[in-house]
Amino acid sequence: MTRPHLLQEGQSYTFRSYFEMPYEADEILAELGYSLLKTRMELPRSDRNLERLPELQQRIDESLPLVSLSSETARRETLVAPTLLEVARYCQCQIRIEYSLTVNNWLKGNLDYFLKSNLSLLVVEAKNDDLTRGFTQMAVELIAISEVEEGDIFYGAVTIGDAWRFGRLEKTKQQIFQDISLYRIPDDLPDLMKILVGILESSSSV
């Protein structure tokens, strides 16, 4: 018996639609022609001296006792945006917030954060409380990006503010890798920053 398709021809789906679907990530991605592999990923890491990192760490440490992180907006403004703005400064790259992208009826919507340097790019999806479904949405966004940008390897991250998980799309192999590791703010901020900067400095997606 042939399993019915989860996605229907003629239907329109935004990136947010995939977050709301009650299906597993591998099932949704299979509908879009990709397989999902969960593994401990070897991520690019910058070896630069991130001289502003102690200042960022102090700013976050001082903010956390003062702010309730119960809303998605609070997490984005207190943790996500300050971190990504520092990354953009180091890499001298553009950061686009709520970046609108339409590929087709199944791949369209807004990317929370889209960072693009001369060498690489990164999609970051900020979610309030669900890394699992957030990863599914971010993976679909990577598929959309891979349709309009040159390259074979594309990186993304999903975050709930104080926890981050990375993913990588390999277009030739039609595979998406999900890192089993989590990076937490504030404790793992130095590692997280080196990875974010490392991705944007790498030439692997070009």
Coordinates of C-alpha atoms in Angstrom, one line a residue:
M1 CA 0.0 0.0 0.0
T2 CA 1.4 3.3 -1.0
R3 CA 1.6 5.9 1.8
P4 CA -0.3 9.1 1.0
H5 CA 1.7 12.2 0.5
L6 CA 1.9 14.6 3.4
L7 CA 2.2 17.6 1.1
Q8 CA -0.6 18.1 -1.4
E9 CA -0.2 19.4 -4.9
G10 CA -1.9 22.7 -5.4
Q11 CA -1.6 23.5 -1.7
S12 CA 0.4 26.5 -0.4
Y13 CA 2.8 26.1 2.5
T14 CA 4.9 28.7 4.3
F15 CA 8.0 27.9 6.3
R16 CA 5.9 28.4 9.4
S17 CA 3.5 25.6 8.2
Y18 CA 6.2 23.0 8.6
F19 CA 6.7 24.0 12.2
E20 CA 3.0 23.4 12.8
M21 CA 2.8 20.0 11.1
P22 CA 2.3 17.0 13.4
Y23 CA 4.8 14.9 11.4
E24 CA 8.4 13.9 12.1
A25 CA 11.2 15.9 10.5
D26 CA 12.5 13.0 8.4
E27 CA 9.0 12.4 6.9
I28 CA 8.5 16.1 6.0
L29 CA 12.0 16.4 4.5
A30 CA 11.5 13.2 2.5
E31 CA 8.5 14.9 0.8
L32 CA 11.0 17.5 -0.4
G33 CA 13.5 15.0 -1.6
Y34 CA 15.9 15.0 1.3
S35 CA 17.0 12.5 3.9
L36 CA 17.8 13.4 7.5
L37 CA 20.8 12.2 9.4
K38 CA 21.4 12.9 13.1
T39 CA 25.1 12.9 14.1
R40 CA 27.8 14.8 16.0
M41 CA 28.8 17.3 13.4
E42 CA 32.3 18.6 12.8
L43 CA 31.5 22.3 12.4
P44 CA 33.8 25.1 11.1
R45 CA 35.5 27.0 13.9
S46 CA 37.2 30.3 13.6
D47 CA 40.7 30.5 15.0
R48 CA 40.6 34.3 15.2
N49 CA 40.9 36.2 18.5
L50 CA 37.3 37.4 19.0
E51 CA 38.4 40.5 21.0
R52 CA 34.9 41.7 21.8
L53 CA 33.8 38.4 23.2
P54 CA 34.4 39.2 26.9
E55 CA 32.3 42.3 26.5
L56 CA 29.4 40.4 24.9
Q57 CA 29.7 37.7 27.6
Q58 CA 29.5 40.4 30.3
R59 CA 26.6 42.1 28.7
I60 CA 24.6 38.9 28.5
D61 CA 25.6 37.8 32.0
E62 CA 24.4 41.1 33.4
S63 CA 21.1 41.1 31.4
L64 CA 20.0 37.5 32.2
P65 CA 19.0 38.2 35.9
L66 CA 17.0 41.3 34.8
V67 CA 15.0 39.9 32.0
S68 CA 12.2 37.3 32.0
L69 CA 12.8 35.0 29.0
S70 CA 9.3 33.7 28.9
S71 CA 8.5 35.1 25.5
E72 CA 10.1 34.6 22.1
T73 CA 10.6 38.4 21.7
A74 CA 12.5 38.6 25.0
R75 CA 14.8 35.7 24.0
R76 CA 15.5 37.2 20.6
E77 CA 16.2 40.7 21.9
T78 CA 18.3 39.6 24.9
L79 CA 20.2 36.7 23.5
V80 CA 19.8 36.0 19.8
A81 CA 20.1 39.5 18.2
P82 CA 23.1 40.6 20.3
T83 CA 25.0 37.4 19.5
L84 CA 24.3 37.6 15.7
L85 CA 25.1 41.3 15.5
E86 CA 28.5 40.6 17.0
V87 CA 29.0 37.8 14.4
A88 CA 28.0 40.2 11.6
R89 CA 30.6 42.8 12.9
Y90 CA 33.4 40.2 13.0
C91 CA 32.6 38.9 9.5
Q92 CA 31.5 42.3 8.1
C93 CA 28.5 40.7 6.6
Q94 CA 24.9 41.7 6.1
I95 CA 22.3 40.5 8.6
R96 CA 18.8 40.5 7.2
I97 CA 15.9 40.1 9.7
E98 CA 12.6 38.7 8.7
Y99 CA 14.0 38.1 5.2
S100 CA 11.3 37.3 2.7
L101 CA 11.9 34.4 0.3
T102 CA 9.7 32.7 -2.2
V103 CA 10.8 29.8 -4.3
N104 CA 7.5 28.1 -5.0
N105 CA 4.2 27.3 -3.3
W106 CA 5.9 24.8 -0.9
L107 CA 8.9 26.9 -0.1
K108 CA 8.1 30.5 0.9
G109 CA 8.0 32.7 3.9
N110 CA 10.3 34.8 6.1
L111 CA 13.7 33.8 7.5
D112 CA 14.2 35.1 11.0
Y113 CA 17.8 35.9 10.4
F114 CA 19.8 35.5 7.2
L115 CA 23.5 36.3 7.3
K116 CA 25.6 36.3 4.1
S117 CA 29.3 36.9 3.7
N118 CA 31.4 36.7 0.6
L119 CA 32.2 33.1 1.3
S120 CA 29.2 31.6 3.0
L121 CA 25.8 32.1 4.5
L122 CA 23.8 31.1 7.5
V123 CA 20.1 30.9 8.3
V124 CA 19.0 31.2 11.9
E125 CA 15.5 30.3 13.0
A126 CA 14.6 31.6 16.5
K127 CA 12.0 29.6 18.3
N128 CA 10.5 30.1 21.7
D129 CA 10.2 26.6 23.1
D130 CA 10.5 23.9 20.5
L131 CA 13.9 23.0 19.1
T132 CA 12.6 19.9 17.4
R133 CA 10.0 21.5 15.3
G134 CA 12.1 24.6 14.9
F135 CA 14.8 22.4 13.3
T136 CA 12.3 21.0 10.8
Q137 CA 11.4 24.6 9.8
M138 CA 15.0 25.7 9.5
A139 CA 15.8 22.6 7.4
V140 CA 13.1 23.5 5.0
E141 CA 14.4 27.0 4.8
L142 CA 17.8 25.6 3.9
I143 CA 16.3 23.7 1.1
A144 CA 14.7 26.9 -0.2
I145 CA 18.0 28.8 0.1
S146 CA 19.8 26.0 -1.8
E147 CA 17.4 26.5 -4.7
V148 CA 18.3 30.2 -5.2
E149 CA 22.0 30.4 -4.0
E150 CA 25.0 28.9 -5.6
G151 CA 26.9 26.2 -3.7
D152 CA 26.5 22.7 -2.4
I153 CA 26.8 23.0 1.4
F154 CA 24.6 25.3 3.5
Y155 CA 24.5 25.8 7.2
G156 CA 21.6 26.8 9.5
A157 CA 20.9 27.0 13.2
V158 CA 17.8 26.9 15.3
T159 CA 17.7 28.5 18.7
I160 CA 15.4 29.0 21.6
G161 CA 17.7 31.8 22.8
D162 CA 19.7 30.0 25.5
A163 CA 20.2 26.8 23.4
W164 CA 21.4 26.4 19.8
R165 CA 21.5 23.4 17.4
F166 CA 23.1 23.4 14.0
G167 CA 22.3 21.7 10.8
R168 CA 24.0 21.3 7.4
L169 CA 22.5 20.7 3.9
E170 CA 24.5 18.9 1.3
K171 CA 22.7 19.5 -2.0
T172 CA 24.5 17.0 -4.2
K173 CA 23.7 14.2 -1.7
Q174 CA 20.2 15.5 -1.0
Q175 CA 21.0 15.1 2.7
I176 CA 20.4 17.3 5.8
F177 CA 22.5 16.6 8.9
Q178 CA 21.3 17.5 12.4
D179 CA 23.9 18.0 15.1
I180 CA 23.1 16.1 18.2
S181 CA 25.1 18.6 20.2
L182 CA 23.6 21.7 21.9
Y183 CA 25.4 25.0 22.6
R184 CA 24.1 27.0 25.5
I185 CA 24.2 30.7 26.4
P186 CA 25.9 31.9 28.5
D187 CA 28.1 28.9 29.3
D188 CA 29.0 27.9 25.7
L189 CA 29.1 31.4 24.2
P190 CA 32.8 31.3 23.3
D191 CA 32.3 28.0 21.4
L192 CA 29.1 29.2 19.8
M193 CA 30.7 32.4 18.6
K194 CA 33.7 30.6 17.1
I195 CA 31.3 28.3 15.2
L196 CA 29.1 31.1 13.9
V197 CA 32.1 33.1 12.7
G198 CA 33.7 30.0 11.4
I199 CA 30.8 29.1 9.2
L200 CA 30.7 32.6 7.7
E201 CA 34.4 32.5 7.1
S202 CA 34.4 29.1 5.5
S203 CA 34.2 28.7 1.7
S204 CA 32.5 25.3 1.8
S205 CA 29.2 26.6 0.5
V206 CA 30.6 28.4 -2.5

